[in-house]
PDB file of C-alpha atoms in Angstrom:
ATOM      1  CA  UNK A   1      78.627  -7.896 -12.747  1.00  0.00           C
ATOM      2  CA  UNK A   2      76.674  -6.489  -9.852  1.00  0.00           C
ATOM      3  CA  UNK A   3      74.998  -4.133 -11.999  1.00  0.00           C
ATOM      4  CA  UNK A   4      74.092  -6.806 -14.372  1.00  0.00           C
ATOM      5  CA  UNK A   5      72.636  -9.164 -12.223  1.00  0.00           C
ATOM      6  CA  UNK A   6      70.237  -6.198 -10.472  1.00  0.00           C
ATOM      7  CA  UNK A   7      68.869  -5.688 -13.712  1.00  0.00           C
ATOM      8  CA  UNK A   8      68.107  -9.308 -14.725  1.00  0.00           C
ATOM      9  CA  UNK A   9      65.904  -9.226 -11.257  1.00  0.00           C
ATOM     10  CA  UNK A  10      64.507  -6.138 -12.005  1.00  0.00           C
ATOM     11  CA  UNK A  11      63.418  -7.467 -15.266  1.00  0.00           C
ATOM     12  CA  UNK A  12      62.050 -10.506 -13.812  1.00  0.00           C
ATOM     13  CA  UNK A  13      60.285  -9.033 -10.936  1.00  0.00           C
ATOM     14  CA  UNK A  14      56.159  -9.083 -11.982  1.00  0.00           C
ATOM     15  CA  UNK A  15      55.285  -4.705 -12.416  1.00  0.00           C
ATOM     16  CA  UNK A  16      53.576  -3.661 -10.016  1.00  0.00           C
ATOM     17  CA  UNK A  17      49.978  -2.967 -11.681  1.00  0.00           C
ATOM     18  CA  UNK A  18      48.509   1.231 -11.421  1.00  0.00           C
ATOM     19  CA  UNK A  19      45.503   1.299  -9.154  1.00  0.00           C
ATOM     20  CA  UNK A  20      42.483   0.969 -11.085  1.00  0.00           C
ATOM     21  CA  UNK A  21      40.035   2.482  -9.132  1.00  0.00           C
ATOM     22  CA  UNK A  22      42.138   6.212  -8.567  1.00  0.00           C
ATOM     23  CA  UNK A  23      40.575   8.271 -10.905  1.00  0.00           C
ATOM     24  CA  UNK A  24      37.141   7.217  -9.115  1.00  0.00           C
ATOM     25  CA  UNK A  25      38.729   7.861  -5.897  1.00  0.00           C
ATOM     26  CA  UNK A  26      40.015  11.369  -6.134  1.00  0.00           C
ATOM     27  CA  UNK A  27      36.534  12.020  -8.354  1.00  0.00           C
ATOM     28  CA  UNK A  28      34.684  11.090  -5.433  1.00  0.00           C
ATOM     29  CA  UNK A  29      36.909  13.452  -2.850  1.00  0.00           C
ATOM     30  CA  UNK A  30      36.683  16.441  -5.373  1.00  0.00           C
ATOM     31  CA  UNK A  31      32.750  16.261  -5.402  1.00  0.00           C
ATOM     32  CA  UNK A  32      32.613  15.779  -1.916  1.00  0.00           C
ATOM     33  CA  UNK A  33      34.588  18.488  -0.996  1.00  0.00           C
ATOM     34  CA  UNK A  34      32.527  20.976  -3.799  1.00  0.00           C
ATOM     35  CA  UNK A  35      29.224  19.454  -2.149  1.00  0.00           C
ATOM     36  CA  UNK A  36      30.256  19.910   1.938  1.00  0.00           C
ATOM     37  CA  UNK A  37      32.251  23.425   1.128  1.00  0.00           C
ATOM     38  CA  UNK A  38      28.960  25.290   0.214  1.00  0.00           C
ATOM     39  CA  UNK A  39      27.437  23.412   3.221  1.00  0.00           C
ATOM     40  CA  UNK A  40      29.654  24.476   5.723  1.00  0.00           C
ATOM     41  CA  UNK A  41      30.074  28.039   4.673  1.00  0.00           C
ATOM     42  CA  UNK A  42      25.878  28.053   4.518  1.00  0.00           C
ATOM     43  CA  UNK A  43      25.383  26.460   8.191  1.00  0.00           C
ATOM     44  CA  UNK A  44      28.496  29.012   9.810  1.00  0.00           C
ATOM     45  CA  UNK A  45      30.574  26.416  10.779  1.00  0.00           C
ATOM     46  CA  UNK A  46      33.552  27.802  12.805  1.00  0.00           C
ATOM     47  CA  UNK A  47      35.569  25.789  14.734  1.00  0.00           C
ATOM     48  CA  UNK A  48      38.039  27.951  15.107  1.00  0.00           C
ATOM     49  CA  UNK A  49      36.214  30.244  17.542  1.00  0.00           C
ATOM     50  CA  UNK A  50      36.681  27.513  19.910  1.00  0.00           C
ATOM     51  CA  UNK A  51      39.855  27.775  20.472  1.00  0.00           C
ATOM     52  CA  UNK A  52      40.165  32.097  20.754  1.00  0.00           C
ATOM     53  CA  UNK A  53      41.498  33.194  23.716  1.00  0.00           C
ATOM     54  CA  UNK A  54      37.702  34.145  25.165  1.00  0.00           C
ATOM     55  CA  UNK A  55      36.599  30.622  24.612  1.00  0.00           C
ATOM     56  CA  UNK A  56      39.132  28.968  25.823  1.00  0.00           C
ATOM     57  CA  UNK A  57      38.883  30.664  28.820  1.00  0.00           C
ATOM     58  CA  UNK A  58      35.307  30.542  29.129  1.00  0.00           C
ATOM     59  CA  UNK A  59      35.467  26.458  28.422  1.00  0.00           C
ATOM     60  CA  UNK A  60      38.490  25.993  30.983  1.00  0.00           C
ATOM     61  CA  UNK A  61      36.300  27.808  33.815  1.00  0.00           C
ATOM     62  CA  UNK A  62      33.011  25.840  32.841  1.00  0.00           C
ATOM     63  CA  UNK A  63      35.051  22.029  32.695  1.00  0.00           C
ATOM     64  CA  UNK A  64      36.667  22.990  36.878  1.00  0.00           C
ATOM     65  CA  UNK A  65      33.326  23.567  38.410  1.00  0.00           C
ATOM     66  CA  UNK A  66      32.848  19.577  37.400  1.00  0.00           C
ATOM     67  CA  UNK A  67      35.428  19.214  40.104  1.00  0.00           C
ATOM     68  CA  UNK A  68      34.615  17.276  42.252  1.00  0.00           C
ATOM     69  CA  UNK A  69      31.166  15.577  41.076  1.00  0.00           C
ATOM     70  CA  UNK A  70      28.930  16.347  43.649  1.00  0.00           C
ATOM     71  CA  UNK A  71      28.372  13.230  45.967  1.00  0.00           C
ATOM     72  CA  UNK A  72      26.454  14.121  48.924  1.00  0.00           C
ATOM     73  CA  UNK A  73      23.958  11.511  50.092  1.00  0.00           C
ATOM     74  CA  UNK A  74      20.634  13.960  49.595  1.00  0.00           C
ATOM     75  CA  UNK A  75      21.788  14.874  46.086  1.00  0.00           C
ATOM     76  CA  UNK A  76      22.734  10.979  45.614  1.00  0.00           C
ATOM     77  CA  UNK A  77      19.145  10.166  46.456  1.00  0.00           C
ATOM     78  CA  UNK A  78      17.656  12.449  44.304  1.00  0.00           C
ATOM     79  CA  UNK A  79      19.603  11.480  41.531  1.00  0.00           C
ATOM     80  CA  UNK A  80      18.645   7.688  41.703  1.00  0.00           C
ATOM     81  CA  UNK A  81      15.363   8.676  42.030  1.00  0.00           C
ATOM     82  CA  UNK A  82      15.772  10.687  38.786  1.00  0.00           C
ATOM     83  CA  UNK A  83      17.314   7.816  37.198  1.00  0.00           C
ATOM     84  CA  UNK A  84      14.684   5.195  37.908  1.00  0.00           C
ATOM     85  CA  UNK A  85      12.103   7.685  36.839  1.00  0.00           C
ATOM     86  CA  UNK A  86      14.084   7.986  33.086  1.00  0.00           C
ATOM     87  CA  UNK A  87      14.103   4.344  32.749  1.00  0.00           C
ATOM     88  CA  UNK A  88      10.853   3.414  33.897  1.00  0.00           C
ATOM     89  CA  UNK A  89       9.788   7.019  31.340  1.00  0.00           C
ATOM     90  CA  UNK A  90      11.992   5.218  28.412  1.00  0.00           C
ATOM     91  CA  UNK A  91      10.843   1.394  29.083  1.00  0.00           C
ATOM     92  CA  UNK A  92       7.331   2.307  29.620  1.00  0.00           C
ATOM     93  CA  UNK A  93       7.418   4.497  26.054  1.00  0.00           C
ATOM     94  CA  UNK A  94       9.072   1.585  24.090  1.00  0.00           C
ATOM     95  CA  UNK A  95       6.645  -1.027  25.724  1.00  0.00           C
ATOM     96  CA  UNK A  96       3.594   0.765  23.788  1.00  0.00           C
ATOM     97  CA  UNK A  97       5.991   1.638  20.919  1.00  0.00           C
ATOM     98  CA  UNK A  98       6.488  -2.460  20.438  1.00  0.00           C
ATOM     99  CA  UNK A  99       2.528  -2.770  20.838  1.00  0.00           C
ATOM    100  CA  UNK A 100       1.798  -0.246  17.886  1.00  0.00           C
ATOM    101  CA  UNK A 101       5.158  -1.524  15.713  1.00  0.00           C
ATOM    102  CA  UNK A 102       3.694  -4.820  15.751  1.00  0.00           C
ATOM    103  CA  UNK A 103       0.927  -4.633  13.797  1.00  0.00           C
ATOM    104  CA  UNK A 104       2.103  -2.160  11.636  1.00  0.00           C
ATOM    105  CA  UNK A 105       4.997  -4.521  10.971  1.00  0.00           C
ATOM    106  CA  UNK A 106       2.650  -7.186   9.888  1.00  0.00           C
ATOM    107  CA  UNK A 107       0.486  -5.006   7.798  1.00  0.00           C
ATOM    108  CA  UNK A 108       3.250  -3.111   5.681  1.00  0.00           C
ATOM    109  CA  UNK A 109       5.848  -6.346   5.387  1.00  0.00           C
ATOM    110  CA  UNK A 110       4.891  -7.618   1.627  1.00  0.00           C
ATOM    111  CA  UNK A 111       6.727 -10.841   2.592  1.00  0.00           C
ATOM    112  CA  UNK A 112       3.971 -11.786   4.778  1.00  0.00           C
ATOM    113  CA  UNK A 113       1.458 -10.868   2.509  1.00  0.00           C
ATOM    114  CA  UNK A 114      -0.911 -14.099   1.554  1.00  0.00           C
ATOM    115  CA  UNK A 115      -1.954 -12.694  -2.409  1.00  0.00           C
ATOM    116  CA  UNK A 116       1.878 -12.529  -3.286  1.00  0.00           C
ATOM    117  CA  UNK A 117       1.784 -16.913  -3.034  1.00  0.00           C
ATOM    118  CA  UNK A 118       1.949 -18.442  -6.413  1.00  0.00           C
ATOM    119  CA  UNK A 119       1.622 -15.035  -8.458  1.00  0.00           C
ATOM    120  CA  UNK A 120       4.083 -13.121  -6.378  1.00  0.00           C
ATOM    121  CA  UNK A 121       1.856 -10.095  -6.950  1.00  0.00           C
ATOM    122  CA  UNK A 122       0.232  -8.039  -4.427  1.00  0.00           C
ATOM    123  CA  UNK A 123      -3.544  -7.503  -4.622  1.00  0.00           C
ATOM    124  CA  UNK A 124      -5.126  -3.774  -5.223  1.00  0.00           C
ATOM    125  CA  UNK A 125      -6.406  -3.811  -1.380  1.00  0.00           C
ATOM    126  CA  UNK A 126      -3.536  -4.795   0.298  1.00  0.00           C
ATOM    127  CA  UNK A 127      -1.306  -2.469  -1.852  1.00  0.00           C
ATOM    128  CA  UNK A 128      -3.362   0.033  -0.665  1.00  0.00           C
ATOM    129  CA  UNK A 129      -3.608  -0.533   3.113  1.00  0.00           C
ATOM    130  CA  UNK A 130      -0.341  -1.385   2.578  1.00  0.00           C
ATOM    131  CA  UNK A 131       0.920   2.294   1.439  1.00  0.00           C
ATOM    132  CA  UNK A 132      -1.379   3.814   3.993  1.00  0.00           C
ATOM    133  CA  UNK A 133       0.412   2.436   7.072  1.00  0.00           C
ATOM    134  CA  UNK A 134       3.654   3.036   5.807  1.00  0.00           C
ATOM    135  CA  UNK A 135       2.390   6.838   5.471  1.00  0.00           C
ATOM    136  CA  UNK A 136       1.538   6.576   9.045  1.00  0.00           C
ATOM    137  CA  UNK A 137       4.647   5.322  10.084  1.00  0.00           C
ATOM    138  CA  UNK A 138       6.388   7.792   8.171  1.00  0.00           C
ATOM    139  CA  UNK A 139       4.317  10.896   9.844  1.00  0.00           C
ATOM    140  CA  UNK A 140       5.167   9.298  13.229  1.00  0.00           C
ATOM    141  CA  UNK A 141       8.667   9.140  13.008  1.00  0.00           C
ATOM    142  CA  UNK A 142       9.114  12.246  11.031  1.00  0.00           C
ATOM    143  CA  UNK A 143       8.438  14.319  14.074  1.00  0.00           C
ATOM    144  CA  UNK A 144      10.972  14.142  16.286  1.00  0.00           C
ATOM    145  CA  UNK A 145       9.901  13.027  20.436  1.00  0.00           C
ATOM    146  CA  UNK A 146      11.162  16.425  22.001  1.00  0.00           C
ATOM    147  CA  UNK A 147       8.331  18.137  19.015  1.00  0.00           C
ATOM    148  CA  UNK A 148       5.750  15.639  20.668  1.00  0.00           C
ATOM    149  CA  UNK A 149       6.872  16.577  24.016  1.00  0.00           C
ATOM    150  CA  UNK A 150       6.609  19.646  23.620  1.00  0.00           C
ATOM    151  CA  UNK A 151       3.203  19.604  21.943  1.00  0.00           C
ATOM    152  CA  UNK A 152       1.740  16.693  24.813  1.00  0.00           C
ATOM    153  CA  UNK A 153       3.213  19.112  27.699  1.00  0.00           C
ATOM    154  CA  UNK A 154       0.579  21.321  26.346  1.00  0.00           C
ATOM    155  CA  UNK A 155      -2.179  18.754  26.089  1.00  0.00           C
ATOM    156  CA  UNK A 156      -1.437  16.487  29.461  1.00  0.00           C
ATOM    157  CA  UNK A 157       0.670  18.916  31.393  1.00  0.00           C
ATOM    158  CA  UNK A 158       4.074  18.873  32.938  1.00  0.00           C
ATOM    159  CA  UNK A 159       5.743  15.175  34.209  1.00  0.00           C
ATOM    160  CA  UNK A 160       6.836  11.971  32.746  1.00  0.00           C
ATOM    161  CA  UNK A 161       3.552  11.140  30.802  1.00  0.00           C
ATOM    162  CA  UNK A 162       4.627  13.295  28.164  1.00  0.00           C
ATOM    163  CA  UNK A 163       7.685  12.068  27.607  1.00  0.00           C
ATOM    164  CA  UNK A 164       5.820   8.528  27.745  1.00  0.00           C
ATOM    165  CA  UNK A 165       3.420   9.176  24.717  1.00  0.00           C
ATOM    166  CA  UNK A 166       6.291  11.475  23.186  1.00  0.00           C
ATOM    167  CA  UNK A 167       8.489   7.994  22.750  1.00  0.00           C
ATOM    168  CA  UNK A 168       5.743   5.827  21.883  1.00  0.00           C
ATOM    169  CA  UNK A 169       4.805   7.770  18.751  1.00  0.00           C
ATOM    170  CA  UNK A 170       8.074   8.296  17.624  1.00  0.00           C
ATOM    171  CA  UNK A 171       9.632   5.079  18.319  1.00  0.00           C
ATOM    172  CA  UNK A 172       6.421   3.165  16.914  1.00  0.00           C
ATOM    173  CA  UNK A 173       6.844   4.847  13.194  1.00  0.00           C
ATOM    174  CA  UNK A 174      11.261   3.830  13.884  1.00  0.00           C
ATOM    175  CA  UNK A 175      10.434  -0.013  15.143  1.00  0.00           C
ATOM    176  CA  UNK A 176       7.950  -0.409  12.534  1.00  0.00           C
ATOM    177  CA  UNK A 177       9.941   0.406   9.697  1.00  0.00           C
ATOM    178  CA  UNK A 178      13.045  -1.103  10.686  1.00  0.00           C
ATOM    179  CA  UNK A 179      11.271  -4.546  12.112  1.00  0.00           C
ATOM    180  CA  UNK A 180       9.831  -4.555   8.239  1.00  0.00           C
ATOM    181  CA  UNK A 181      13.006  -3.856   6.286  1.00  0.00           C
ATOM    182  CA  UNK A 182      14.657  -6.815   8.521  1.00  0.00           C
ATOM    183  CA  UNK A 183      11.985  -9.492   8.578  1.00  0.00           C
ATOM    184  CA  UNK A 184      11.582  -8.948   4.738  1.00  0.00           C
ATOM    185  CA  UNK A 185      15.798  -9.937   3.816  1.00  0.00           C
ATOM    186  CA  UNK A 186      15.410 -12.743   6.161  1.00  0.00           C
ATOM    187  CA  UNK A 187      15.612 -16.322   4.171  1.00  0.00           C
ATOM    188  CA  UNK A 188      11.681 -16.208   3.022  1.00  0.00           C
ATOM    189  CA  UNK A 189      11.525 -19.861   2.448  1.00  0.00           C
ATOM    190  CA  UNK A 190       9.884 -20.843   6.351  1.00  0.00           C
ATOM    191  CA  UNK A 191       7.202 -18.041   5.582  1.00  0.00           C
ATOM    192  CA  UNK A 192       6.652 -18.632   2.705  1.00  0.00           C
ATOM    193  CA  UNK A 193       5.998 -22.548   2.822  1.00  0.00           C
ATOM    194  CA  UNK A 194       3.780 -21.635   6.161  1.00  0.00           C
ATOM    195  CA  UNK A 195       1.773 -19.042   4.213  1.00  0.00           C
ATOM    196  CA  UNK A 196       0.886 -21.404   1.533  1.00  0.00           C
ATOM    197  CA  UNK A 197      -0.286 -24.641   3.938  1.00  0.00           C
ATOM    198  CA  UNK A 198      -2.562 -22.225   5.443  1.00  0.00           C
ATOM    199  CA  UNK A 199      -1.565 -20.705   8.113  1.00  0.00           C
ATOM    200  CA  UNK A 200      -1.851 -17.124   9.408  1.00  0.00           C
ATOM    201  CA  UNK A 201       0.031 -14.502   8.731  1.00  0.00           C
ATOM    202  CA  UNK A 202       1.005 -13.876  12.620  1.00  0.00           C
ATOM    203  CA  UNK A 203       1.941 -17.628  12.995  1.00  0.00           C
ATOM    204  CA  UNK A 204       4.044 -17.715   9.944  1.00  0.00           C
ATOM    205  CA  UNK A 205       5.624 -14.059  11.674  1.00  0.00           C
ATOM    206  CA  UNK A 206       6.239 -16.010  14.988  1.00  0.00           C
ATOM    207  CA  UNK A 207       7.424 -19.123  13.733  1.00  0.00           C
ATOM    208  CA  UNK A 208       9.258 -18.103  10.155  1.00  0.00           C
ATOM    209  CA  UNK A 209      10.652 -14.760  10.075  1.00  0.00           C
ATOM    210  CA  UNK A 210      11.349 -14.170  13.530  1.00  0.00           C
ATOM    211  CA  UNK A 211      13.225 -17.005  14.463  1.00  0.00           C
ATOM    212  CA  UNK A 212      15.721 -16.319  11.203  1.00  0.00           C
ATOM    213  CA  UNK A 213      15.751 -12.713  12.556  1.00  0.00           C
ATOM    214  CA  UNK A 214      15.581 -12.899  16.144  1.00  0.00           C
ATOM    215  CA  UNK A 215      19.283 -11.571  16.936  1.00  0.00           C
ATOM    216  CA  UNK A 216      18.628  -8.211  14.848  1.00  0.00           C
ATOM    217  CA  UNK A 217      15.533  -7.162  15.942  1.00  0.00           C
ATOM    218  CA  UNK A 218      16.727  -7.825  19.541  1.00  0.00           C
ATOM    219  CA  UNK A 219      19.693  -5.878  18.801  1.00  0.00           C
ATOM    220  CA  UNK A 220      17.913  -2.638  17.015  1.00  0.00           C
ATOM    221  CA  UNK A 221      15.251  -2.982  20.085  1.00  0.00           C
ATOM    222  CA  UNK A 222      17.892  -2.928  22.941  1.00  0.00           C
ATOM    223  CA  UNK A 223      19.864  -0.020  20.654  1.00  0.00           C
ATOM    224  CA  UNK A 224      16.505   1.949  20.079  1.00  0.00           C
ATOM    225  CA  UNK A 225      15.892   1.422  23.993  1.00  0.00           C
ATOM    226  CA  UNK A 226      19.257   3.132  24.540  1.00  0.00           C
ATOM    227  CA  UNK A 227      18.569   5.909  22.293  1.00  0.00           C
ATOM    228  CA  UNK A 228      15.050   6.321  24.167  1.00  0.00           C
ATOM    229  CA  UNK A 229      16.912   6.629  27.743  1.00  0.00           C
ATOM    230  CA  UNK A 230      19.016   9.479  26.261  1.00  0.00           C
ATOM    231  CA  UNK A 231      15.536  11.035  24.461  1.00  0.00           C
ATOM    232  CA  UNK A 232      13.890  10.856  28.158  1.00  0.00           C
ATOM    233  CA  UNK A 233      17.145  12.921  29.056  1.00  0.00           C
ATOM    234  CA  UNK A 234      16.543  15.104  26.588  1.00  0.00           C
ATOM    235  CA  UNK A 235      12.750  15.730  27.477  1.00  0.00           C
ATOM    236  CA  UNK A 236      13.419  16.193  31.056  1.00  0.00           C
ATOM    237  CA  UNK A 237      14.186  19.755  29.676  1.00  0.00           C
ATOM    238  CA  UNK A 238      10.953  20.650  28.221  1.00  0.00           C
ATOM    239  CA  UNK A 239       9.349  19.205  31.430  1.00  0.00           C
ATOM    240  CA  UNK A 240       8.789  15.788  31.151  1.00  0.00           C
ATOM    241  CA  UNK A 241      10.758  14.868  34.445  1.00  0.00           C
ATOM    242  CA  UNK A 242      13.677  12.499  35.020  1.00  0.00           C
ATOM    243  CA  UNK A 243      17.436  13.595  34.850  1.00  0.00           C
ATOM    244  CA  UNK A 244      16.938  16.223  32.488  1.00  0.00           C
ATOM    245  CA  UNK A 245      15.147  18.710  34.657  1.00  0.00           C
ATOM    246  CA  UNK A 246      17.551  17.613  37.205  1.00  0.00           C
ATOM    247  CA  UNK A 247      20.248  18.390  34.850  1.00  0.00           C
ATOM    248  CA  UNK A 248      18.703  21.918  33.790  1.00  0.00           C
ATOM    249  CA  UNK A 249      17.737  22.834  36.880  1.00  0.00           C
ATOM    250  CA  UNK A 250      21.364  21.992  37.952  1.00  0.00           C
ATOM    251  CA  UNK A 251      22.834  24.140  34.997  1.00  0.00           C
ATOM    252  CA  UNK A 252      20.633  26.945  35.888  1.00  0.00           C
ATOM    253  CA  UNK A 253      22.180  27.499  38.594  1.00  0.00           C
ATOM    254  CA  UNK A 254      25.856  26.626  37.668  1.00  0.00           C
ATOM    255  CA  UNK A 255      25.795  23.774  39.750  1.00  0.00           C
ATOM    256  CA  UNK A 256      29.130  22.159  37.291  1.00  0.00           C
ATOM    257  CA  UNK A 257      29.685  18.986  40.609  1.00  0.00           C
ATOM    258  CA  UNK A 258      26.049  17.872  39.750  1.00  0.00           C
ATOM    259  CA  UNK A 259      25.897  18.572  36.383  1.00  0.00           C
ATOM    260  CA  UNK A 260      29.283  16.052  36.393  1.00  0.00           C
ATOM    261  CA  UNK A 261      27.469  13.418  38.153  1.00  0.00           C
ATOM    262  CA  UNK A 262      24.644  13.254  35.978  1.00  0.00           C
ATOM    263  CA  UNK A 263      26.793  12.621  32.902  1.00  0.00           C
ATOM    264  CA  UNK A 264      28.905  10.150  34.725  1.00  0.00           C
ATOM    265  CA  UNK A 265      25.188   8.103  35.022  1.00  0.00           C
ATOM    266  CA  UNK A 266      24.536   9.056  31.530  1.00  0.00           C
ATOM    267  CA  UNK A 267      27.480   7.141  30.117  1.00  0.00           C
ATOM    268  CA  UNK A 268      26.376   4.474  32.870  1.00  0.00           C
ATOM    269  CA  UNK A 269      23.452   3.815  31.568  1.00  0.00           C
ATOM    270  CA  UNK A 270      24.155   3.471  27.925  1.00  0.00           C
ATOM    271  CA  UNK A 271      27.424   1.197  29.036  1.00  0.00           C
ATOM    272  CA  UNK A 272      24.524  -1.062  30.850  1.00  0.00           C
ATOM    273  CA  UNK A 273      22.355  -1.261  27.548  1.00  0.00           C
ATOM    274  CA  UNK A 274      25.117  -1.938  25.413  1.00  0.00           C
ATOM    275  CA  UNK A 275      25.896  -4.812  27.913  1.00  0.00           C
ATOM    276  CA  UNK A 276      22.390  -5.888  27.895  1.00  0.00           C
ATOM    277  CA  UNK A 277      22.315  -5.977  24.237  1.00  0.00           C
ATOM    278  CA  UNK A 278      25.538  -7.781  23.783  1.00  0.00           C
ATOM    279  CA  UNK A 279      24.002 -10.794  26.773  1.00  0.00           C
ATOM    280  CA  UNK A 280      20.945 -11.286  25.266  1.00  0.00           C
ATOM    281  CA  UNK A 281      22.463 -11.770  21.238  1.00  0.00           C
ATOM    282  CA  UNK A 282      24.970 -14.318  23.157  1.00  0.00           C
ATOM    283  CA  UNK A 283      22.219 -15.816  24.654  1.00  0.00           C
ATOM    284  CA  UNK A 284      20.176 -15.809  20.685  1.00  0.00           C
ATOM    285  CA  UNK A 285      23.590 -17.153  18.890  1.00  0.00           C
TER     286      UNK A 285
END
């Protein structure tokens, strides 16, 4: 009777449908593994050597000269100092960055251009100028700011201008891009009913586009500003001042207590960007 009425509800019960979707799945892990495999074997990954008996050693006598972080008050001073001067390096390089994305943002975002209205085509001249600047941007980001650094160290000499014009190139060709690609999936209908009463093409950026896109591009500025305090880091080592010469003078000589201090402020100062980021979209919402 028991058995009976077990099979009734096993009859009744609804199947449970096959996944349509596996054979795509496992497709997709098979050519991913036969794509990284070669990749892997071709760029000598070994993570194993990590954890031989010479590296583990080596790694477990590096990580206890972090202990203690060094904390005396001359060391403390020229730290801060350090700090401030990869801040003011990393503000200071965005600042002109913003000044150059600007216009470039204007002249490569087809949204904003006036020909498109009531054809929706693009004339020959500003398809042109348009392509031009979007080469430009593309040169400028393509070389990475420690490759400018290292070429402006040569041209302006050792110290924090370097690494100044070093993030202002780079970061222009980034901002400009990006600002474009946002500003153009915004809702185009404010722009577009601007551009076609006559106004400018600026006025319709300030008063149609960027007020439907305001929280983004704040959000992409504070997160490139964050990656341009780490690139100022990074530059330091080449010469361009700031913590990183502190930091490679430090690891010169095996200094591991200041070297431990310095990336105690480096995860410092990216937890106060993402705070400032996450303030100011509060304050845009």
């Amino acid at each position: 009777m028991l058995r009976s009425a077990s099979a009734v509800s096993t009859a009744m019960s609804p199947a449970i449908p096959a996944d349509p979707s596996w054979r795509g799945r496992v497709t997709a892990i098979v050519l991913a593994l036969l794509i990284l495999w070669p990749l892997l074997v071709w760029s000598e990954f070994k993570p194993w050597i990590l954890f031989d008996a010479q590296s583990l050693n080596a790694t477990w006598n590096f990580l206890a000269s972090f202990l203690p972080p060094a904390h005396s008050p001359e060391f403390l001073l020229l730290v801060a100092e350090a700090t401030w001067q990869t801040i003011a390096m990393a503000t200071a390089g965005m600042a002109l960055a913003l000044v150059g994305a600007m216009p470039l943002t204007i002249l490569i975002n087809e949204r904003l251009s006036v020909s498109r209205l009531g054809t929706g085509r693009i004339g020959a001249l500003g398809r042109i100028v348009r392509q031009l600047m979007r080469w430009l941007l593309i040169v400028l980001r393509s070389v990475p700011e420690l490759v400018w650094a290292l070429l402006l160290v040569r041209i302006v000499g050792l110290g924090p201008t370097a690494g100044v014009l070093a993030i202002a190139l780079t970061y222009c060709g980034m901002l400009g891009k990006v600002y474009a690609e946002i500003l153009e999936s915004a809702e185009p209908h404010a722009t577009d009913a601007l551009l076609a009463n006559g106004s400018g093409r600026l006025a319709a950026l300030l008063y149609g586009a960027l007020p439907e896109s305001a929280a983004e591009l704040v959000s992409y500025t504070v997160y490139r500003w964050e990656c341009a305090i780490r690139g100022s880091v990074v530059m330091g080592f080449v010469g361009a001042g700031g913590l990183g010469q502190r930091m490679d003078e430090s690891m010169k000589m095996l200094a591991g207590g200041e070297v431990a201090t310095m990336l105690i402020i480096f995860v410092l100062l990216v937890a106060g960007a993402d705070l400032v980021s996450k303030l100011l979209r509060r304050r845009l919402a």
